[in-house]
mmCIF file of C-alpha atoms and ligand atoms in Angstrom:
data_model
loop_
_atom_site.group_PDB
_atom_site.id
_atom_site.type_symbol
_atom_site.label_atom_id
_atom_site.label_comp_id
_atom_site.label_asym_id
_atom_site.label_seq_id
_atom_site.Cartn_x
_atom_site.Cartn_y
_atom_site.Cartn_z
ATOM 1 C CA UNK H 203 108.915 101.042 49.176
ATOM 2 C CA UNK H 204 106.965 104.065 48.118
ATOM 3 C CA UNK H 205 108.263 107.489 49.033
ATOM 4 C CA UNK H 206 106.689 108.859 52.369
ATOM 5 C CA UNK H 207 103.502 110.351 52.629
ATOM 6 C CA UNK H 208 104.031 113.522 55.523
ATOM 7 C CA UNK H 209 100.988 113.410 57.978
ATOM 8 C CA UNK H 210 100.779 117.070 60.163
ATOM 9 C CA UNK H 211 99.415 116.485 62.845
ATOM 10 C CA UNK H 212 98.679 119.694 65.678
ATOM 11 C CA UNK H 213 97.888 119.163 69.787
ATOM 12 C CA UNK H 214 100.000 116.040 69.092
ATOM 13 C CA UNK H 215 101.104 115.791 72.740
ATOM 14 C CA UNK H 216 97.684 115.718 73.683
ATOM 15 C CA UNK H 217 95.402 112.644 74.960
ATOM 16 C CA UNK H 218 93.779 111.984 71.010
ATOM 17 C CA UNK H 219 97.262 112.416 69.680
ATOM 18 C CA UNK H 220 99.033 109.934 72.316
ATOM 19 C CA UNK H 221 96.213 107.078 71.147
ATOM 20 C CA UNK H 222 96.273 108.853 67.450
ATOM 21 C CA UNK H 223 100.248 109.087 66.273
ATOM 22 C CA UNK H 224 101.368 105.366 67.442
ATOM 23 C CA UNK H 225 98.750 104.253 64.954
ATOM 24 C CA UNK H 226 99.952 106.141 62.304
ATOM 25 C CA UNK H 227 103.783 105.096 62.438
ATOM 26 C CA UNK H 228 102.683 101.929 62.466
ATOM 27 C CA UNK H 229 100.903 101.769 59.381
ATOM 28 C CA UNK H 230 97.207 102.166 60.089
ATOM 29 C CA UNK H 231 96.234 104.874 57.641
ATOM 30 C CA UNK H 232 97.678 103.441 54.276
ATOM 31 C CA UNK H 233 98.938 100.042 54.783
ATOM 32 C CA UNK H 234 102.141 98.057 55.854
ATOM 33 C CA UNK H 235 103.684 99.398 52.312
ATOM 34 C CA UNK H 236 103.732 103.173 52.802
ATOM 35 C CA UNK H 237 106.262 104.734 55.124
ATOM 36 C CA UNK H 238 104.962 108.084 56.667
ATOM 37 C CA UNK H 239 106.786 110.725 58.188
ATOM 38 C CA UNK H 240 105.158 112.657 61.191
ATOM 39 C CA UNK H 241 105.014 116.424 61.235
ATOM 40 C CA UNK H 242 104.236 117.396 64.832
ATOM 41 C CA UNK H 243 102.635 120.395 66.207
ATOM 42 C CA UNK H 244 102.345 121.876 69.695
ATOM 43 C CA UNK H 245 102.431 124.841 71.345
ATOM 44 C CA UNK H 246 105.588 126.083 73.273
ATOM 45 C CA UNK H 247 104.568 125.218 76.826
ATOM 46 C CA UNK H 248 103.809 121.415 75.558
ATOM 47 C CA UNK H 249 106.995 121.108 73.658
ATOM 48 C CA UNK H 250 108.818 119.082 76.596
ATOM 49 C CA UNK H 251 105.969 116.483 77.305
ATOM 50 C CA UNK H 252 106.169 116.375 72.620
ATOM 51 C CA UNK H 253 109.411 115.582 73.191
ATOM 52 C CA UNK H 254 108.995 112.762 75.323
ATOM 53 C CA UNK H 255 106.567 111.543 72.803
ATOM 54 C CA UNK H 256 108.704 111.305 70.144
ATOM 55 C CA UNK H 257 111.223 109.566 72.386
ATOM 56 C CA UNK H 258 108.455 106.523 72.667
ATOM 57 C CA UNK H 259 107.956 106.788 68.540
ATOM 58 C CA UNK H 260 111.884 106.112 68.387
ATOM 59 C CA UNK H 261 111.687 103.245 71.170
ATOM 60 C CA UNK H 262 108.676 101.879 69.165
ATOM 61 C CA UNK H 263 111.091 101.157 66.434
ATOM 62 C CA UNK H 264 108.580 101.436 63.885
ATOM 63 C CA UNK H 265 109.881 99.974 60.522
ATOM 64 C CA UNK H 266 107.273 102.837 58.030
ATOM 65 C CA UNK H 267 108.293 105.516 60.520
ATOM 66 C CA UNK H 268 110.725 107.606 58.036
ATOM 67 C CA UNK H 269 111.091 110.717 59.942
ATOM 68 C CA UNK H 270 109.558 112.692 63.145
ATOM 69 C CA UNK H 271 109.238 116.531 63.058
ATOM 70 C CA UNK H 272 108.761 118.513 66.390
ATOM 71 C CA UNK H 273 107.871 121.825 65.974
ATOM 72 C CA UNK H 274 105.491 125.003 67.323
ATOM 73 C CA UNK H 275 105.926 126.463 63.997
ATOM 74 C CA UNK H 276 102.698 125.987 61.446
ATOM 75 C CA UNK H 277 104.720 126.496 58.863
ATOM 76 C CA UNK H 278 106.688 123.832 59.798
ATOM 77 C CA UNK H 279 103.788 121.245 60.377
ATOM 78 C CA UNK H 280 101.983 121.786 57.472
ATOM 79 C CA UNK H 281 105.339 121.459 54.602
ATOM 80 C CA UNK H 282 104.302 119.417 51.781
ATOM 81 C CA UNK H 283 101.828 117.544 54.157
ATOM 82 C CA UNK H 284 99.471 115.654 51.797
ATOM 83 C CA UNK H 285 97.030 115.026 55.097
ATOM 84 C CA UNK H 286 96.430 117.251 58.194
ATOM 85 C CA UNK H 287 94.531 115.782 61.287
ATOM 86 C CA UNK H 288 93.474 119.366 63.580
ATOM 87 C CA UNK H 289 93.652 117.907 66.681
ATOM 88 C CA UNK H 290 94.739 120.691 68.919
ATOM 89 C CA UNK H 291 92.326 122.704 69.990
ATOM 90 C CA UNK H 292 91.584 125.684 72.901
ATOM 91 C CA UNK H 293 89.474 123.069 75.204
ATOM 92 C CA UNK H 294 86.445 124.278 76.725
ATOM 93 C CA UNK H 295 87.268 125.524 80.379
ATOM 94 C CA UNK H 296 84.540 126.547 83.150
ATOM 95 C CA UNK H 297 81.857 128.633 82.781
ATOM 96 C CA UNK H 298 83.115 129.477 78.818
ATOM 97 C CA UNK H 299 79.942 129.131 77.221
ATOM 98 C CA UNK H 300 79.569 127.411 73.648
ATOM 99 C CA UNK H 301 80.157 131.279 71.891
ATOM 100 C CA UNK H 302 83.532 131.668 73.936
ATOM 101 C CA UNK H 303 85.209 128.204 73.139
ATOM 102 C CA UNK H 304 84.023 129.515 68.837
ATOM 103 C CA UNK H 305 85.999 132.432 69.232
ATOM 104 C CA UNK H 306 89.076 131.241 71.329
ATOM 105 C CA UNK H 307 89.475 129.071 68.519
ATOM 106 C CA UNK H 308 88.863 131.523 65.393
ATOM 107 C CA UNK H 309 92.413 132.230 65.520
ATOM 108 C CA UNK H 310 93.686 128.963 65.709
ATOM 109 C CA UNK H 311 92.101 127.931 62.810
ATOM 110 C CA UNK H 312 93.156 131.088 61.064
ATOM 111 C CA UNK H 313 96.686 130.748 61.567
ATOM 112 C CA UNK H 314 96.082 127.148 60.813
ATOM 113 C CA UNK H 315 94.012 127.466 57.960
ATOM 114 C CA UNK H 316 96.459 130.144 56.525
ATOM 115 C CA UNK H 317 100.170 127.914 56.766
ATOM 116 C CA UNK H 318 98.402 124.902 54.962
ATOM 117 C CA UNK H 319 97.288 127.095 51.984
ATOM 118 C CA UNK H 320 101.067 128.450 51.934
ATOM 119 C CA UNK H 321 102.897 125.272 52.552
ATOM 120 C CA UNK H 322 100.899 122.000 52.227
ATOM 121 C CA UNK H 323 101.261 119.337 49.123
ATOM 122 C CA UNK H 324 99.142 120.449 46.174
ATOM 123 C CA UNK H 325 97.323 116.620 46.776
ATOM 124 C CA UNK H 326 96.445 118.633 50.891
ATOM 125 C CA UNK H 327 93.906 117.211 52.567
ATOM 126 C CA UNK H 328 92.215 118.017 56.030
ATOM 127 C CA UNK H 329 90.480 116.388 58.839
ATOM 128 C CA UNK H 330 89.313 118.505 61.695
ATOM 129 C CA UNK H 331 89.180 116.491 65.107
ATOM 130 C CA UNK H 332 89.327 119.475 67.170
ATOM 131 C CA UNK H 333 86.192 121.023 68.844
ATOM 132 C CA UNK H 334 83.582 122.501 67.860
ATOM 133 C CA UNK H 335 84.717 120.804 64.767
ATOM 134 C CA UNK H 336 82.701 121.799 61.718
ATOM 135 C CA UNK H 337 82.876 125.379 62.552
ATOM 136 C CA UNK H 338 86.704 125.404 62.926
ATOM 137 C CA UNK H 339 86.894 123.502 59.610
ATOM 138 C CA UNK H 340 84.911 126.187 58.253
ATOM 139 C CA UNK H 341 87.273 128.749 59.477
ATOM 140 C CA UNK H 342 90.195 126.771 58.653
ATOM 141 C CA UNK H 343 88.698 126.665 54.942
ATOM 142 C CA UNK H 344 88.053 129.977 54.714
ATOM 143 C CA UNK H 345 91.822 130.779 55.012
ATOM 144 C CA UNK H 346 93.212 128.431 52.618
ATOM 145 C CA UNK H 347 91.758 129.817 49.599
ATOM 146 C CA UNK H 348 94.080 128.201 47.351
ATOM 147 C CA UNK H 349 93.233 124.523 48.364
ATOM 148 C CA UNK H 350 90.015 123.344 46.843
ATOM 149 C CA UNK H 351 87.363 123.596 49.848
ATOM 150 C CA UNK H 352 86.564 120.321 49.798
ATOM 151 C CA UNK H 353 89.508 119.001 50.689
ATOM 152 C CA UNK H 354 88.476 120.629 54.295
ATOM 153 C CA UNK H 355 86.312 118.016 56.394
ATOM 154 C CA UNK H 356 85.807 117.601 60.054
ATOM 155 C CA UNK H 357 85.324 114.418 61.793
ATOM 156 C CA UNK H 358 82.065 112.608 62.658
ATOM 157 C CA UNK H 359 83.821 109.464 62.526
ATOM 158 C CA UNK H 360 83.169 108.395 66.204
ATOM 159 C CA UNK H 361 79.808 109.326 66.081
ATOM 160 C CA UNK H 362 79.390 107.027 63.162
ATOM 161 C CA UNK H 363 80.860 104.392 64.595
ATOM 162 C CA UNK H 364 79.096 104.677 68.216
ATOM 163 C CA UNK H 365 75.455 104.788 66.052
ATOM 164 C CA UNK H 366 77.244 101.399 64.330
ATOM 165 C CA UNK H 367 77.845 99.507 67.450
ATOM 166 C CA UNK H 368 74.749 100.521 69.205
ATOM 167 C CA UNK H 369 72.597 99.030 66.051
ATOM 168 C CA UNK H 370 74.538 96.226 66.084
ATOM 169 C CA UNK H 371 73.829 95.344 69.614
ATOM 170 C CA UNK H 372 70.363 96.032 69.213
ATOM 171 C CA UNK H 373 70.167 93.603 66.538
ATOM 172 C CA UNK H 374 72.575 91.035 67.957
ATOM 173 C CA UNK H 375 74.132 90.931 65.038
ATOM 174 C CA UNK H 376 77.926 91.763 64.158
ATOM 175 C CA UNK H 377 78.976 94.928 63.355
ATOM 176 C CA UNK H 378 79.954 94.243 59.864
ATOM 177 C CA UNK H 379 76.069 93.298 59.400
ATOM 178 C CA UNK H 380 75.336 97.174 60.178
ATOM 179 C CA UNK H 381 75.868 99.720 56.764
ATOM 180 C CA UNK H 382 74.823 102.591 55.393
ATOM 181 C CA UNK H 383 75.081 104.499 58.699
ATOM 182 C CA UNK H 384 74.661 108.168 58.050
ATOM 183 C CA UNK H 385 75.477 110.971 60.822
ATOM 184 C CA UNK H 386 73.973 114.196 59.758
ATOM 185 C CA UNK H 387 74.807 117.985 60.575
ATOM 186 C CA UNK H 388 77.120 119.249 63.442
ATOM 187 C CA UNK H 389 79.799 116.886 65.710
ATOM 188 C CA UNK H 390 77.559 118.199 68.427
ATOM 189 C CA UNK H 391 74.500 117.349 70.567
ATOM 190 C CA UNK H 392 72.274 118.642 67.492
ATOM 191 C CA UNK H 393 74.054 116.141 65.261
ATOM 192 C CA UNK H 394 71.272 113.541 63.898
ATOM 193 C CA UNK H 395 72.272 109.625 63.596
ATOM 194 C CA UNK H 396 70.202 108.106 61.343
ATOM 195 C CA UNK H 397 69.003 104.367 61.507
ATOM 196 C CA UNK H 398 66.072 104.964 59.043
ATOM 197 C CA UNK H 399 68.476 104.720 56.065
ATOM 198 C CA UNK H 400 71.105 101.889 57.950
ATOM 199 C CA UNK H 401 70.801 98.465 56.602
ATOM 200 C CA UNK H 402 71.536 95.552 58.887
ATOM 201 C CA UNK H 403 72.093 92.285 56.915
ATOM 202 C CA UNK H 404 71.757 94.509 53.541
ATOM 203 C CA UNK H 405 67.793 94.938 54.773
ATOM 204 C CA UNK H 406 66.561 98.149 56.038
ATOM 205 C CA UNK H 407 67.615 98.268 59.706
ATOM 206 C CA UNK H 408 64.220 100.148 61.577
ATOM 207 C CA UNK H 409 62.192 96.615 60.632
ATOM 208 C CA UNK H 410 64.847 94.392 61.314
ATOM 209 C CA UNK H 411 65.167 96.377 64.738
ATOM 210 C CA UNK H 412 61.211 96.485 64.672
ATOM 211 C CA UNK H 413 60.667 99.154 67.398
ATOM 212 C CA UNK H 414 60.584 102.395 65.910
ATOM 213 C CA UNK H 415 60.051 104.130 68.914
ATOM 214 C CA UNK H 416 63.303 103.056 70.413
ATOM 215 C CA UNK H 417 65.015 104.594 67.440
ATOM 216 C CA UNK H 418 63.649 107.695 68.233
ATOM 217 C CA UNK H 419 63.636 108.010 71.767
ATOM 218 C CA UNK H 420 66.720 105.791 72.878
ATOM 219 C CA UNK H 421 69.297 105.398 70.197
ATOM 220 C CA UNK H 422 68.908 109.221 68.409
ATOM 221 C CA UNK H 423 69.686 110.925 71.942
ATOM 222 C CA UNK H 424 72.189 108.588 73.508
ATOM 223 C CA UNK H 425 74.435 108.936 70.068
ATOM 224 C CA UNK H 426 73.863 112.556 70.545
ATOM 225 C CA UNK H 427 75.075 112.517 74.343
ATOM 226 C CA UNK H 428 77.855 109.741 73.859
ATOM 227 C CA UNK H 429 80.513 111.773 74.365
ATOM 228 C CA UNK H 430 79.194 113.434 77.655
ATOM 229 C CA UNK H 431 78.272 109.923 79.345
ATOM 230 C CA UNK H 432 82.652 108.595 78.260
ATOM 231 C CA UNK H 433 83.443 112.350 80.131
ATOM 232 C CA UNK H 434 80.818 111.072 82.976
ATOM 233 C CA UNK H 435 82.235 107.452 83.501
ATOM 234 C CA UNK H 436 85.988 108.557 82.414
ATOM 235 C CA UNK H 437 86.179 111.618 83.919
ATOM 236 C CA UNK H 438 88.182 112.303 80.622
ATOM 237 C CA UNK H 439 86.567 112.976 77.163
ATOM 238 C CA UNK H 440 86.764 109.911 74.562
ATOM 239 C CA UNK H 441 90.523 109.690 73.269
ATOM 240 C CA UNK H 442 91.630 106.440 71.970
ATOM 241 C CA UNK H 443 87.938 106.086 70.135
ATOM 242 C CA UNK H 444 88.346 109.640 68.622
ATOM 243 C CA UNK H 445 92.049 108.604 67.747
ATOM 244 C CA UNK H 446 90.367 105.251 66.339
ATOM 245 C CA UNK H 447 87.900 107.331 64.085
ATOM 246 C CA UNK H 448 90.611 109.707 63.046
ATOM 247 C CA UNK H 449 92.032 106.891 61.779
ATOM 248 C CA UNK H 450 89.111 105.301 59.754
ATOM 249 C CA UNK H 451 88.244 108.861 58.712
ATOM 250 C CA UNK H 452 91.675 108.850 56.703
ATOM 251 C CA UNK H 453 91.254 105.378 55.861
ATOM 252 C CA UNK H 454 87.672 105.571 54.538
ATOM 253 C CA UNK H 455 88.670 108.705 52.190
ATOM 254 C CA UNK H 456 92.064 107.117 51.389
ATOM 255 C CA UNK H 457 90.767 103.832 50.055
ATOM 256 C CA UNK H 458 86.503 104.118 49.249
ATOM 257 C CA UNK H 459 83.774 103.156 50.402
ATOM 258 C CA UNK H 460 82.750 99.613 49.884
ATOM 259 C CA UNK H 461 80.198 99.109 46.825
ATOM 260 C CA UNK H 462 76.961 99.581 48.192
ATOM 261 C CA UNK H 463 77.890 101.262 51.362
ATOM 262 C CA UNK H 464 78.732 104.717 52.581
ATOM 263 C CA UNK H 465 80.001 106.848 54.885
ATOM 264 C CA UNK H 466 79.577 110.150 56.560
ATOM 265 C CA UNK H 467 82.540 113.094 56.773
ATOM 266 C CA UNK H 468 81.776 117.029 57.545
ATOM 267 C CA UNK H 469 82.370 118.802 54.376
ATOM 268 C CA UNK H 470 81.699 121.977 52.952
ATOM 269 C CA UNK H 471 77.401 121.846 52.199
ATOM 270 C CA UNK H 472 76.035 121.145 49.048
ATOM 271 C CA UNK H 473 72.524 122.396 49.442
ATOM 272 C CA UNK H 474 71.546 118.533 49.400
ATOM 273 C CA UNK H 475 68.529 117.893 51.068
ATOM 274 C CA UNK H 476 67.655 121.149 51.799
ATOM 275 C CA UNK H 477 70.664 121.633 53.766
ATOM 276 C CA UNK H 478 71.890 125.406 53.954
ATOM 277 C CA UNK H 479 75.216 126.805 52.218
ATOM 278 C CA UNK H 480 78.036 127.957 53.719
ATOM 279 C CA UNK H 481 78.463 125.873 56.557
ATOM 280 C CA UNK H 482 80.079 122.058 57.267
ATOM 281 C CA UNK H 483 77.992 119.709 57.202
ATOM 282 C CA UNK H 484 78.176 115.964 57.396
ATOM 283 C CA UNK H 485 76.185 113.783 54.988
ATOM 284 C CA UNK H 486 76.281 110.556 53.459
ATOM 285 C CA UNK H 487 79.417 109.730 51.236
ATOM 286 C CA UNK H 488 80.290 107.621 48.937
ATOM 287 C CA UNK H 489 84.340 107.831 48.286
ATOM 288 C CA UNK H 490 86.620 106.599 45.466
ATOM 289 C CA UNK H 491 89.949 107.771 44.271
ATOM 290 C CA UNK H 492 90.101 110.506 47.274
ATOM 291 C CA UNK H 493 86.873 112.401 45.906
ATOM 292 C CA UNK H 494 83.467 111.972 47.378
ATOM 293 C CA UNK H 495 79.622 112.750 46.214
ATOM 294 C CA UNK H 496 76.564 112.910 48.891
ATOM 295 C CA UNK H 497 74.686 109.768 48.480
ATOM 296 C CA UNK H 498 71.636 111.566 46.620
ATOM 297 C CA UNK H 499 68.360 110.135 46.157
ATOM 298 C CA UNK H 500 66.900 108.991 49.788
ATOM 299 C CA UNK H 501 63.456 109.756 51.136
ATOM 300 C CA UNK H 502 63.471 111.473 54.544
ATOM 301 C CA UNK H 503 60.442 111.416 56.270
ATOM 302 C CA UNK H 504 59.254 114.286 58.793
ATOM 303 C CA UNK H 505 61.165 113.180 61.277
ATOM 304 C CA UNK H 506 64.036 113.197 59.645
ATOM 305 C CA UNK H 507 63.742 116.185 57.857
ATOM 306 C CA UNK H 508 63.259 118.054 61.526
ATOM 307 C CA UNK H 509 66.730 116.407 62.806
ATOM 308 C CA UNK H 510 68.200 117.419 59.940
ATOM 309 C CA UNK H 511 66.906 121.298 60.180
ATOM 310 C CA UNK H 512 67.451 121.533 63.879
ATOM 311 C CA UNK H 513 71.261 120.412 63.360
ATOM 312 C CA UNK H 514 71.618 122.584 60.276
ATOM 313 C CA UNK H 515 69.865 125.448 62.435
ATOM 314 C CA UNK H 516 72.754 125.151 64.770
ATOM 315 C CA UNK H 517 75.285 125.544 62.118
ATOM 316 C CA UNK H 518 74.189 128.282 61.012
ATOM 317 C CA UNK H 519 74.115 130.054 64.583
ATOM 318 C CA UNK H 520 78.088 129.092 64.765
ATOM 319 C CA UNK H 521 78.822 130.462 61.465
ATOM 320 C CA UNK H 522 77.516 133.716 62.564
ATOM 321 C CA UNK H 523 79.431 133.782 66.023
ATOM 322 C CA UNK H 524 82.934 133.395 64.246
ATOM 323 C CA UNK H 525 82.032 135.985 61.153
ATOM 324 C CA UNK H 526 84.986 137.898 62.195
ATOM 325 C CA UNK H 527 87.205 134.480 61.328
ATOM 326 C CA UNK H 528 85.924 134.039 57.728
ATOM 327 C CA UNK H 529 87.044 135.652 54.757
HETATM 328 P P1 NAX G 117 93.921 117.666 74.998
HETATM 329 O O1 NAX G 117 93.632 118.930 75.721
HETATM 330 O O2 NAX G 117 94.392 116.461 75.740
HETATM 331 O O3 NAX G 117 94.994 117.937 73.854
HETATM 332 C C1 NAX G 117 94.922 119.029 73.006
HETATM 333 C C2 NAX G 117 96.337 119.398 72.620
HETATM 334 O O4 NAX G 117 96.259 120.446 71.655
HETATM 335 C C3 NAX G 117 97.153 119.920 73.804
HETATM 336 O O5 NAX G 117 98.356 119.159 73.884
HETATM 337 C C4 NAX G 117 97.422 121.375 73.450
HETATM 338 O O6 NAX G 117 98.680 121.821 73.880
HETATM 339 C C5 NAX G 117 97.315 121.324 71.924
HETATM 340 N N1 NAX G 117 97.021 122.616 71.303
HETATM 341 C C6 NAX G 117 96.218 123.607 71.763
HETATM 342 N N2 NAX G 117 96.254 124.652 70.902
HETATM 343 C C7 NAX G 117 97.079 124.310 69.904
HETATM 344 C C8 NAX G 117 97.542 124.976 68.733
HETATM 345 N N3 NAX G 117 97.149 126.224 68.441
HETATM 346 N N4 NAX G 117 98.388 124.323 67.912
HETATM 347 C C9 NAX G 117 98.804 123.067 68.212
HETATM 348 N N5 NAX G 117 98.422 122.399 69.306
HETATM 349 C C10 NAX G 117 97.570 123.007 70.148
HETATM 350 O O7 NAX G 117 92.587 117.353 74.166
HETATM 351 P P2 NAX G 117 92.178 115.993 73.451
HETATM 352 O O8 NAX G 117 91.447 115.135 74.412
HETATM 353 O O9 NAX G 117 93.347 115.428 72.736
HETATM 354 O O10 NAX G 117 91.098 116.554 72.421
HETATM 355 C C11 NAX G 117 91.486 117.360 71.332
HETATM 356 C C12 NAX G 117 90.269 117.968 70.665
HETATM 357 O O11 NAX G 117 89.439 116.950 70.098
HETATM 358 C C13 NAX G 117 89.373 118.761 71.611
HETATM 359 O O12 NAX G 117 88.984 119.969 70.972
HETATM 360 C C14 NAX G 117 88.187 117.854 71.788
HETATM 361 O O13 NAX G 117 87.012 118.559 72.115
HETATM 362 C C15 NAX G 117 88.090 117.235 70.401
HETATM 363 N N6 NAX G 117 87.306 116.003 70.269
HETATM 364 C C16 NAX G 117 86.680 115.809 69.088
HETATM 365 C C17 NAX G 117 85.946 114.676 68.820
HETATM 366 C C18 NAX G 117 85.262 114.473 67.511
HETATM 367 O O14 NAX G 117 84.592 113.454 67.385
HETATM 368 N N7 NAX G 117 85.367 115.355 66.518
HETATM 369 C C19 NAX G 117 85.800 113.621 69.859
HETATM 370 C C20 NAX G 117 86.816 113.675 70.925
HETATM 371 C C21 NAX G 117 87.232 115.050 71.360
HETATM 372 O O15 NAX G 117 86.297 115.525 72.273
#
């Protein structure tokens, strides 16, 4: 057996990280060979119902489960942790507009960003789940400034894998026929799935799909508003999905993209295509050995190239609202 690999994970008592930390004991990030040990964090008022939690871990009897840490303490969560999944997050109550939930979370983030640059493994890396997630990434990167930046990415996972499914179905075909799925921008409303550059049955997927206008019209927007119709039929936001795309998130930069596909992850901009600096922004990857380029090279029409501006646009407006969180 190899030694364990710590995983931090923070709002672990939560609804993602009830679906989310199972997984993880039992293997799902880095195979049935590598024991893990869990490095919880909560804050004080949900330290009972964490608790409880790790009570089910221990009746789970999980055979890679080396150790479970409960703790409020950052400093705590984040020890030698070679991967931290942000869950936890200040969730969006009543009438707090977008600009509120930004800065109830700046200090989070801070704090956050701050105890992984002081106590994390040198091999850290970083996946923020929590909302609004590129822009708390971006804060959370700003205060580690010892930990290369992009090691810092935020999750657009389960918007990748909702576009996936929904081409899939389109195309009767099964999902492992649909690659090269690219989300672009923000883990918001703005964000822009793009099936111009999928491939279904390694052919480009808008003429194997053959209706353009659908595209457009009926799968760009209901990708973007996904996660308001789960709240609408739930009544609770998406949490064993996000869990689920945590997962492959960690997976995906863990073990590589397969030859010829790609995948998309928030990370710190590279000015590719036109994109602006200084912001997180998701892109096309390719991964190997834990490091990742943007898939370079692909022609984006006008339509694209709007998406792409109005979700970069938006990015920019949330940089400036939590100003007084980067350094
Ligand atoms: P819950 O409210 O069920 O759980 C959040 C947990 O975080 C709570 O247990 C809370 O005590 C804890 N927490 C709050 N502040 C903390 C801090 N400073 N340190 C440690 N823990 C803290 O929310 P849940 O449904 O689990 O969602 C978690 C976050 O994921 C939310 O911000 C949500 O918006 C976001 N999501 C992100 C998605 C994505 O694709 N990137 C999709 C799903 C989800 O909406």
């Amino acid at each position: 057996m190899n030694d364990p690999i710590r995983v931090a994970v923070t709002g672990a008592a939560g609804n993602i990280g009830y679906a989310l930390i199972f997984r993880i004991a039992n293997g799902d990030l880095f195979g049935p060979e590598q024991p893990v040990i869990l490095q919880l964090l909560e804050i004080p008022p949900a330290m009972g119902a964490l608790e409880g939690v790790a009570m089910e871990l221990d009746d789970c009897a999980f055979p890679l489960l080396a150790q479970t840490i409960l703790t409020d303490q950052p400093d705590v969560a984040f020890d030698r942790a070679s991967w931290s999944l942000l869950v936890g997050a200040r969730p969006r109550t009543a009438g707090m507009e977008r600009k509120d939930l930004l800065s109830a979370n700046g200090p989070i983030f801070v704090t956050q960003g701050r105890a992984i640059n002081a106590n994390a493994a040198p091999d850290a890396r970083i996946v923020v789940v929590g909302n609004p997630a590129n822009t708390n990434c971006l804060i959370a990167m700003n205060n580690a400034p010892d930990v290369p930046p992009g090691r810092f990415t935020a999750m657009t996972r389960l918007d990748y894998n909702r576009a996936r499914t929904m081409l899939a179905h389109k195309a009767g075909r099964p999902l492992t026929a649909v690659t090269n799925v690219t989300i672009w921008g923000n883990h918001s409303a703005t964000q822009y799935p793009d099936a111009f550059h999928a491939q279904i049955d390694a052919q480009p997927a808008a003429p194997v799909i053959g209706d353009d206008n659908w595209i457009k019209e009926t799968f760009v927007p209901t990708v973007q508003q996904r996660g308001a119709a789960v709240i609408a039929a739930r009544g609770a936001s998406s949490a064993a999905s996000a869990a689920n795309a945590c997962i492959n998130h960690v997976q995906t930069w863990y073990a590589g993209t397969s030859a010829g596909d790609w995948a998309s992850m928030g990370i710190p901009s590279t000015g590719a295509y036109g994109t602006p600096a200084g912001v997180i922004f998701s892109y096309p990857l390719t991964i190997g050995d834990g490091d990742y380029s943007v898939v370079d090279g692909l022609d984006l029409s006008e339509f694209d190239r709007s998406a792409i501006a109005a979700t970069a646009q938006e990015l920019l407006e949330e940089r400036d609202a939590v100003a007084d969180w980067l350094v």
